[in-house]
Amino acid sequence: EVQLLESGGGLVVPGGSLRLSCAASGFTFDDHAMSWVRQAPGKGLEWVSTISSSGGSPYYADSVKGRVTISRDNSRNTVYLQMHSLTGGDTAVYFCVKGEHSSGWASVFDHWGQGSLVAVSS
Amino acid sequence: EIVLTQSPGALSLSPGERATLSCRASQTVGSYLAWFQQRPGQAPRLLIYAASRRATGIPDRFSGSGSGTDFTLTISRLEAEDFAVYYCQQYDGSPEKVTFGQGTKLEIK
C-alpha cells in the first residue's frame, strides 16, 4: 500500500522559513516523480513543485519560484520542500503527491498524503 | 496557462440520482485530464485519469468521458459517500503547466 507521510508544518512568522518532509513507502520511490500541491483554507488545489525521480529536474510554480526548493533523498525515500520568505499567501495545507512516471511530464498524481498545515502569521 | 472551468459550481442531488459534472479547458489537453474527489478534511483521491480510465479501486458507478477541451464526470447512482468536492486537473506536458479546476461541490438534497 502506498503511504505518504508529511511532517514539518506549523506556525511561522512572515518572512520565516520552513522545511516540509514527506516519507514514502509501499512503492519503488526512485521510479517516480514527486510533487507538492497546496490548498489554502476553503480554496482549491494549486500545484507548487515537482521533482523527477533522479532529482535532476525540479519544477516550480511562478508563485513560489525563487523562494522554494524541492529535493529528494532516494536512500531515505523522502522528498522535501524548503520554503523561505513566507507570506500569508503561503498559508495552506501542503500535500505530498506521487506521480505516475519518473519524469513528471504528463504524469498523473495517483496518490496523495494527508497533508501538512503551514500557517504564516505574526 | 490552461484554465479549467468546472460547472456547475455546486450541485444538489439525492442518493440514487445521477450526477453529471463538467470541465472545460481553455485549450486542448488531449486526453490528459484527471478527476479527483475530496471529502471534508481528507486528501484528494484520484478517480479518473486519461479522461476515461478509472483508477484502481474506484467503483464503476464513476465514469469519465471527453477529449480535447470538454470533459464530463458521471456518477451513475449517487451513494452517501459520494457527496464531496470534485476537481478536474489537466497534466498535458511539463509539470509547470499543470492546472486544476476550481471544483464542483456535490451536496445532498
PDB file of C-alpha atoms in Angstrom:
ATOM      1  CA  GLU A   1       0.000   0.000   0.000  1.00  0.00           C
ATOM      2  CA  VAL A   2       1.332   3.418  -0.969  1.00  0.00           C
ATOM      3  CA  GLN A   3       1.811   5.694   2.020  1.00  0.00           C
ATOM      4  CA  LEU A   4       2.953   9.308   2.037  1.00  0.00           C
ATOM      5  CA  LEU A   5       3.503  10.898   5.430  1.00  0.00           C
ATOM      6  CA  GLU A   6       4.145  14.626   5.572  1.00  0.00           C
ATOM      7  CA  SER A   7       5.758  16.392   8.501  1.00  0.00           C
ATOM      8  CA  GLY A   8       7.323  19.732   9.348  1.00  0.00           C
ATOM      9  CA  GLY A   9       4.316  22.006   9.105  1.00  0.00           C
ATOM     10  CA  GLY A  10       3.367  24.542  11.724  1.00  0.00           C
ATOM     11  CA  LEU A  11       3.078  28.215  12.578  1.00  0.00           C
ATOM     12  CA  VAL A  12       5.741  30.512  11.161  1.00  0.00           C
ATOM     13  CA  VAL A  13       6.082  34.292  11.193  1.00  0.00           C
ATOM     14  CA  PRO A  14       6.023  36.276   7.939  1.00  0.00           C
ATOM     15  CA  GLY A  15       9.432  36.232   6.343  1.00  0.00           C
ATOM     16  CA  GLY A  16      10.290  32.975   8.063  1.00  0.00           C
ATOM     17  CA  SER A  17      11.357  29.611   6.697  1.00  0.00           C
ATOM     18  CA  LEU A  18      10.116  26.060   6.985  1.00  0.00           C
ATOM     19  CA  ARG A  19      11.051  22.667   5.611  1.00  0.00           C
ATOM     20  CA  LEU A  20       8.415  20.057   4.881  1.00  0.00           C
ATOM     21  CA  SER A  21       9.287  16.382   4.615  1.00  0.00           C
ATOM     22  CA  CYS A  22       7.384  13.515   3.063  1.00  0.00           C
ATOM     23  CA  ALA A  23       8.310   9.938   3.900  1.00  0.00           C
ATOM     24  CA  ALA A  24       7.160   7.483   1.253  1.00  0.00           C
ATOM     25  CA  SER A  25       6.599   3.748   1.393  1.00  0.00           C
ATOM     26  CA  GLY A  26       4.807   0.992  -0.463  1.00  0.00           C
ATOM     27  CA  PHE A  27       6.329   1.632  -3.889  1.00  0.00           C
ATOM     28  CA  THR A  28       9.720   1.921  -5.600  1.00  0.00           C
ATOM     29  CA  PHE A  29      10.425   5.511  -4.649  1.00  0.00           C
ATOM     30  CA  ASP A  30      13.205   6.196  -7.127  1.00  0.00           C
ATOM     31  CA  ASP A  31      10.998   5.211 -10.062  1.00  0.00           C
ATOM     32  CA  HIS A  32       8.576   8.080  -9.568  1.00  0.00           C
ATOM     33  CA  ALA A  33       8.480  11.852  -9.734  1.00  0.00           C
ATOM     34  CA  MET A  34       7.141  13.511  -6.597  1.00  0.00           C
ATOM     35  CA  SER A  35       5.194  16.732  -6.222  1.00  0.00           C
ATOM     36  CA  TRP A  36       3.790  19.157  -3.699  1.00  0.00           C
ATOM     37  CA  VAL A  37       0.293  20.585  -4.112  1.00  0.00           C
ATOM     38  CA  ARG A  38      -1.204  23.084  -1.692  1.00  0.00           C
ATOM     39  CA  GLN A  39      -4.687  24.126  -0.671  1.00  0.00           C
ATOM     40  CA  ALA A  40      -5.377  27.409   1.084  1.00  0.00           C
ATOM     41  CA  PRO A  41      -8.186  27.307   3.674  1.00  0.00           C
ATOM     42  CA  GLY A  42     -11.527  26.921   1.920  1.00  0.00           C
ATOM     43  CA  LYS A  43      -9.917  27.161  -1.514  1.00  0.00           C
ATOM     44  CA  GLY A  44      -8.995  24.891  -4.401  1.00  0.00           C
ATOM     45  CA  LEU A  45      -5.851  22.992  -5.295  1.00  0.00           C
ATOM     46  CA  GLU A  46      -2.657  24.658  -6.502  1.00  0.00           C
ATOM     47  CA  TRP A  47       0.380  22.824  -7.872  1.00  0.00           C
ATOM     48  CA  VAL A  48       3.566  24.015  -6.158  1.00  0.00           C
ATOM     49  CA  SER A  49       6.524  21.926  -7.286  1.00  0.00           C
ATOM     50  CA  THR A  50       7.628  18.655  -8.885  1.00  0.00           C
ATOM     51  CA  ILE A  51      10.917  16.788  -8.877  1.00  0.00           C
ATOM     52  CA  SER A  52      11.876  13.969 -11.222  1.00  0.00           C
ATOM     53  CA  SER A  53      12.756  10.529  -9.939  1.00  0.00           C
ATOM     54  CA  SER A  54      16.505  11.200 -10.112  1.00  0.00           C
ATOM     55  CA  GLY A  55      16.197  14.610  -8.512  1.00  0.00           C
ATOM     56  CA  GLY A  56      17.816  16.253 -11.502  1.00  0.00           C
ATOM     57  CA  SER A  57      14.804  18.164 -12.780  1.00  0.00           C
ATOM     58  CA  PRO A  58      12.890  20.397 -10.368  1.00  0.00           C
ATOM     59  CA  TYR A  59       9.902  22.457 -11.464  1.00  0.00           C
ATOM     60  CA  TYR A  60       8.219  25.327  -9.615  1.00  0.00           C
ATOM     61  CA  ALA A  61       5.048  27.353  -9.818  1.00  0.00           C
ATOM     62  CA  ASP A  62       5.615  31.046 -10.524  1.00  0.00           C
ATOM     63  CA  SER A  63       4.010  31.869  -7.161  1.00  0.00           C
ATOM     64  CA  VAL A  64       6.860  30.194  -5.260  1.00  0.00           C
ATOM     65  CA  LYS A  65       9.787  30.332  -7.702  1.00  0.00           C
ATOM     66  CA  GLY A  66      12.895  31.713  -6.044  1.00  0.00           C
ATOM     67  CA  ARG A  67      11.534  31.089  -2.539  1.00  0.00           C
ATOM     68  CA  VAL A  68      11.115  27.335  -2.567  1.00  0.00           C
ATOM     69  CA  THR A  69      13.451  24.409  -3.192  1.00  0.00           C
ATOM     70  CA  ILE A  70      12.294  20.844  -3.754  1.00  0.00           C
ATOM     71  CA  SER A  71      14.720  17.996  -3.181  1.00  0.00           C
ATOM     72  CA  ARG A  72      14.700  14.272  -2.531  1.00  0.00           C
ATOM     73  CA  ASP A  73      16.814  11.647  -0.859  1.00  0.00           C
ATOM     74  CA  ASN A  74      16.209   8.358  -2.623  1.00  0.00           C
ATOM     75  CA  SER A  75      18.187   6.480   0.031  1.00  0.00           C
ATOM     76  CA  ARG A  76      15.659   7.643   2.620  1.00  0.00           C
ATOM     77  CA  ASN A  77      12.544   7.515   0.388  1.00  0.00           C
ATOM     78  CA  THR A  78      11.891  11.108   1.334  1.00  0.00           C
ATOM     79  CA  VAL A  79      11.046  14.289  -0.550  1.00  0.00           C
ATOM     80  CA  TYR A  80      11.471  17.761   0.917  1.00  0.00           C
ATOM     81  CA  LEU A  81      10.121  21.244   0.332  1.00  0.00           C
ATOM     82  CA  GLN A  82      12.262  24.055   1.737  1.00  0.00           C
ATOM     83  CA  MET A  83      10.355  27.326   1.867  1.00  0.00           C
ATOM     84  CA  HIS A  84      11.756  30.807   2.549  1.00  0.00           C
ATOM     85  CA  SER A  85      10.356  34.349   2.771  1.00  0.00           C
ATOM     86  CA  LEU A  86       6.940  33.028   3.681  1.00  0.00           C
ATOM     87  CA  THR A  87       3.875  35.274   3.498  1.00  0.00           C
ATOM     88  CA  GLY A  88       0.235  34.902   4.458  1.00  0.00           C
ATOM     89  CA  GLY A  89      -0.434  33.810   0.900  1.00  0.00           C
ATOM     90  CA  ASP A  90       1.552  30.658   1.591  1.00  0.00           C
ATOM     91  CA  THR A  91      -0.824  29.582   4.357  1.00  0.00           C
ATOM     92  CA  ALA A  92      -2.219  26.258   3.210  1.00  0.00           C
ATOM     93  CA  VAL A  93      -2.284  22.525   3.658  1.00  0.00           C
ATOM     94  CA  TYR A  94       0.616  21.117   1.667  1.00  0.00           C
ATOM     95  CA  PHE A  95       0.055  17.694   0.129  1.00  0.00           C
ATOM     96  CA  CYS A  96       2.832  15.363  -0.932  1.00  0.00           C
ATOM     97  CA  VAL A  97       1.864  13.622  -4.169  1.00  0.00           C
ATOM     98  CA  LYS A  98       3.243  10.623  -6.035  1.00  0.00           C
ATOM     99  CA  GLY A  99       3.476  10.862  -9.801  1.00  0.00           C
ATOM    100  CA  GLU A 100       2.733   8.100 -12.230  1.00  0.00           C
ATOM    101  CA  HIS A 101       6.011   8.402 -14.143  1.00  0.00           C
ATOM    102  CA  SER A 102       9.657   9.131 -13.430  1.00  0.00           C
ATOM    103  CA  SER A 103       9.978  12.427 -15.291  1.00  0.00           C
ATOM    104  CA  GLY A 104       6.901  14.234 -14.050  1.00  0.00           C
ATOM    105  CA  TRP A 105       5.891  15.080 -17.606  1.00  0.00           C
ATOM    106  CA  ALA A 106       2.269  14.191 -18.478  1.00  0.00           C
ATOM    107  CA  SER A 107       2.162  12.296 -15.215  1.00  0.00           C
ATOM    108  CA  VAL A 108      -0.942  11.594 -13.166  1.00  0.00           C
ATOM    109  CA  PHE A 109      -0.974  12.457  -9.471  1.00  0.00           C
ATOM    110  CA  ASP A 110      -2.013   8.997  -8.359  1.00  0.00           C
ATOM    111  CA  HIS A 111      -1.512   9.018  -4.586  1.00  0.00           C
ATOM    112  CA  TRP A 112      -1.715  11.835  -2.063  1.00  0.00           C
ATOM    113  CA  GLY A 113      -0.569  12.208   1.518  1.00  0.00           C
ATOM    114  CA  GLN A 114      -2.892  13.562   4.201  1.00  0.00           C
ATOM    115  CA  GLY A 115      -1.231  16.947   4.149  1.00  0.00           C
ATOM    116  CA  SER A 116       0.688  19.230   6.485  1.00  0.00           C
ATOM    117  CA  LEU A 117      -0.656  22.616   7.541  1.00  0.00           C
ATOM    118  CA  VAL A 118       1.587  25.638   7.152  1.00  0.00           C
ATOM    119  CA  ALA A 119       0.232  28.775   8.812  1.00  0.00           C
ATOM    120  CA  VAL A 120       2.043  32.059   8.282  1.00  0.00           C
ATOM    121  CA  SER A 121       1.076  34.654  10.847  1.00  0.00           C
ATOM    122  CA  SER A 122       2.606  37.109  13.278  1.00  0.00           C
TER     123      SER A 122
ATOM    124  CA  GLU B   1      -1.749  28.845 -18.727  1.00  0.00           C
ATOM    125  CA  ILE B   2      -4.551  26.410 -19.440  1.00  0.00           C
ATOM    126  CA  VAL B   3      -7.641  27.424 -17.484  1.00  0.00           C
ATOM    127  CA  LEU B   4     -10.087  24.704 -16.457  1.00  0.00           C
ATOM    128  CA  THR B   5     -13.648  25.827 -15.795  1.00  0.00           C
ATOM    129  CA  GLN B   6     -15.879  23.437 -13.889  1.00  0.00           C
ATOM    130  CA  SER B   7     -19.648  23.602 -13.908  1.00  0.00           C
ATOM    131  CA  PRO B   8     -21.821  23.788 -12.022  1.00  0.00           C
ATOM    132  CA  GLY B   9     -20.091  25.275  -9.004  1.00  0.00           C
ATOM    133  CA  ALA B  10     -22.460  23.337  -6.776  1.00  0.00           C
ATOM    134  CA  LEU B  11     -24.922  20.545  -7.420  1.00  0.00           C
ATOM    135  CA  SER B  12     -27.672  19.404  -5.093  1.00  0.00           C
ATOM    136  CA  LEU B  13     -28.931  15.852  -5.669  1.00  0.00           C
ATOM    137  CA  SER B  14     -30.417  12.934  -3.769  1.00  0.00           C
ATOM    138  CA  PRO B  15     -28.880   9.497  -3.206  1.00  0.00           C
ATOM    139  CA  GLY B  16     -29.653   7.209  -6.119  1.00  0.00           C
ATOM    140  CA  GLU B  17     -29.720  10.052  -8.652  1.00  0.00           C
ATOM    141  CA  ARG B  18     -27.268  10.572 -11.489  1.00  0.00           C
ATOM    142  CA  ALA B  19     -24.657  13.334 -11.292  1.00  0.00           C
ATOM    143  CA  THR B  20     -23.054  14.955 -14.317  1.00  0.00           C
ATOM    144  CA  LEU B  21     -20.096  17.270 -13.745  1.00  0.00           C
ATOM    145  CA  SER B  22     -18.415  19.276 -16.485  1.00  0.00           C
ATOM    146  CA  CYS B  23     -14.860  20.515 -17.012  1.00  0.00           C
ATOM    147  CA  ARG B  24     -13.936  22.762 -19.918  1.00  0.00           C
ATOM    148  CA  ALA B  25     -10.347  23.624 -20.869  1.00  0.00           C
ATOM    149  CA  SER B  26      -9.301  26.931 -22.422  1.00  0.00           C
ATOM    150  CA  GLN B  27      -7.218  25.000 -24.958  1.00  0.00           C
ATOM    151  CA  THR B  28      -6.902  21.403 -25.910  1.00  0.00           C
ATOM    152  CA  VAL B  29      -5.346  18.994 -23.421  1.00  0.00           C
ATOM    153  CA  GLY B  30      -5.883  15.859 -25.490  1.00  0.00           C
ATOM    154  CA  SER B  31      -6.859  13.165 -23.017  1.00  0.00           C
ATOM    155  CA  TYR B  32      -4.541  14.375 -20.247  1.00  0.00           C
ATOM    156  CA  LEU B  33      -7.383  15.035 -17.853  1.00  0.00           C
ATOM    157  CA  ALA B  34      -7.934  13.630 -14.368  1.00  0.00           C
ATOM    158  CA  TRP B  35     -10.733  13.832 -11.835  1.00  0.00           C
ATOM    159  CA  PHE B  36     -10.269  13.861  -8.058  1.00  0.00           C
ATOM    160  CA  GLN B  37     -12.707  13.527  -5.174  1.00  0.00           C
ATOM    161  CA  GLN B  38     -12.082  15.369  -1.920  1.00  0.00           C
ATOM    162  CA  ARG B  39     -14.179  14.690   1.151  1.00  0.00           C
ATOM    163  CA  PRO B  40     -14.106  17.190   4.043  1.00  0.00           C
ATOM    164  CA  GLY B  41     -10.864  17.036   5.974  1.00  0.00           C
ATOM    165  CA  GLN B  42      -9.352  14.487   3.611  1.00  0.00           C
ATOM    166  CA  ALA B  43      -6.783  14.481   0.837  1.00  0.00           C
ATOM    167  CA  PRO B  44      -7.901  14.376  -2.783  1.00  0.00           C
ATOM    168  CA  ARG B  45      -8.330  10.886  -4.240  1.00  0.00           C
ATOM    169  CA  LEU B  46      -7.732  10.047  -7.878  1.00  0.00           C
ATOM    170  CA  LEU B  47     -10.904   8.776  -9.555  1.00  0.00           C
ATOM    171  CA  ILE B  48     -10.297   9.045 -13.293  1.00  0.00           C
ATOM    172  CA  TYR B  49      -7.188   9.608 -15.396  1.00  0.00           C
ATOM    173  CA  ALA B  50      -6.567   9.830 -19.131  1.00  0.00           C
ATOM    174  CA  ALA B  51     -10.088  11.298 -19.307  1.00  0.00           C
ATOM    175  CA  SER B  52     -11.870   7.969 -19.035  1.00  0.00           C
ATOM    176  CA  ARG B  53      -9.760   5.390 -17.179  1.00  0.00           C
ATOM    177  CA  ARG B  54     -10.828   4.522 -13.655  1.00  0.00           C
ATOM    178  CA  ALA B  55      -8.115   4.457 -11.030  1.00  0.00           C
ATOM    179  CA  THR B  56      -7.520   1.316  -9.017  1.00  0.00           C
ATOM    180  CA  GLY B  57     -10.330   0.554  -6.591  1.00  0.00           C
ATOM    181  CA  ILE B  58     -12.764   3.129  -7.937  1.00  0.00           C
ATOM    182  CA  PRO B  59     -16.350   1.833  -8.247  1.00  0.00           C
ATOM    183  CA  ASP B  60     -17.769   1.502 -11.743  1.00  0.00           C
ATOM    184  CA  ARG B  61     -20.540   3.995 -10.996  1.00  0.00           C
ATOM    185  CA  PHE B  62     -17.853   6.615 -11.699  1.00  0.00           C
ATOM    186  CA  SER B  63     -17.113   7.224 -15.372  1.00  0.00           C
ATOM    187  CA  GLY B  64     -15.279   9.865 -17.341  1.00  0.00           C
ATOM    188  CA  SER B  65     -15.592  10.965 -20.939  1.00  0.00           C
ATOM    189  CA  GLY B  66     -14.410  13.605 -23.350  1.00  0.00           C
ATOM    190  CA  SER B  67     -11.262  14.761 -25.077  1.00  0.00           C
ATOM    191  CA  GLY B  68      -9.737  17.979 -26.302  1.00  0.00           C
ATOM    192  CA  THR B  69     -11.460  20.733 -24.340  1.00  0.00           C
ATOM    193  CA  ASP B  70     -14.702  19.248 -22.980  1.00  0.00           C
ATOM    194  CA  PHE B  71     -14.853  16.580 -20.309  1.00  0.00           C
ATOM    195  CA  THR B  72     -17.518  15.015 -18.130  1.00  0.00           C
ATOM    196  CA  LEU B  73     -17.508  13.042 -14.896  1.00  0.00           C
ATOM    197  CA  THR B  74     -20.657  10.981 -14.386  1.00  0.00           C
ATOM    198  CA  ILE B  75     -21.703   9.251 -11.188  1.00  0.00           C
ATOM    199  CA  SER B  76     -24.471   6.900 -12.203  1.00  0.00           C
ATOM    200  CA  ARG B  77     -26.203   6.294  -8.864  1.00  0.00           C
ATOM    201  CA  LEU B  78     -25.159   8.527  -6.018  1.00  0.00           C
ATOM    202  CA  GLU B  79     -24.326   6.999  -2.676  1.00  0.00           C
ATOM    203  CA  ALA B  80     -23.996   8.915   0.581  1.00  0.00           C
ATOM    204  CA  GLU B  81     -20.199   8.713   0.460  1.00  0.00           C
ATOM    205  CA  ASP B  82     -20.109  10.441  -2.947  1.00  0.00           C
ATOM    206  CA  PHE B  83     -21.132  13.839  -1.611  1.00  0.00           C
ATOM    207  CA  ALA B  84     -17.875  15.743  -1.750  1.00  0.00           C
ATOM    208  CA  VAL B  85     -15.950  18.260  -3.840  1.00  0.00           C
ATOM    209  CA  TYR B  86     -14.722  17.161  -7.260  1.00  0.00           C
ATOM    210  CA  TYR B  87     -11.764  18.680  -9.085  1.00  0.00           C
ATOM    211  CA  CYS B  88     -10.580  18.218 -12.626  1.00  0.00           C
ATOM    212  CA  GLN B  89      -6.900  18.604 -13.481  1.00  0.00           C
ATOM    213  CA  GLN B  90      -5.005  18.723 -16.735  1.00  0.00           C
ATOM    214  CA  TYR B  91      -1.487  17.366 -16.960  1.00  0.00           C
ATOM    215  CA  ASP B  92      -0.623  17.844 -20.607  1.00  0.00           C
ATOM    216  CA  GLY B  93       3.150  18.274 -20.866  1.00  0.00           C
ATOM    217  CA  SER B  94       5.538  19.912 -18.446  1.00  0.00           C
ATOM    218  CA  PRO B  95       4.739  19.792 -14.714  1.00  0.00           C
ATOM    219  CA  GLU B  96       4.844  23.603 -14.787  1.00  0.00           C
ATOM    220  CA  LYS B  97       1.719  23.566 -16.936  1.00  0.00           C
ATOM    221  CA  VAL B  98      -0.406  21.507 -14.532  1.00  0.00           C
ATOM    222  CA  THR B  99      -3.628  23.263 -13.543  1.00  0.00           C
ATOM    223  CA  PHE B 100      -6.762  22.403 -11.587  1.00  0.00           C
ATOM    224  CA  GLY B 101     -10.358  23.441 -11.996  1.00  0.00           C
ATOM    225  CA  GLN B 102     -11.998  25.419  -9.209  1.00  0.00           C
ATOM    226  CA  GLY B 103     -14.086  22.452  -8.072  1.00  0.00           C
ATOM    227  CA  THR B 104     -17.728  21.350  -8.030  1.00  0.00           C
ATOM    228  CA  LYS B 105     -19.368  20.765  -4.669  1.00  0.00           C
ATOM    229  CA  LEU B 106     -21.816  17.868  -4.752  1.00  0.00           C
ATOM    230  CA  GLU B 107     -24.324  18.281  -1.949  1.00  0.00           C
ATOM    231  CA  ILE B 108     -27.111  16.101  -0.565  1.00  0.00           C
ATOM    232  CA  LYS B 109     -30.554  17.427  -1.430  1.00  0.00           C
TER     233      LYS B 109
END
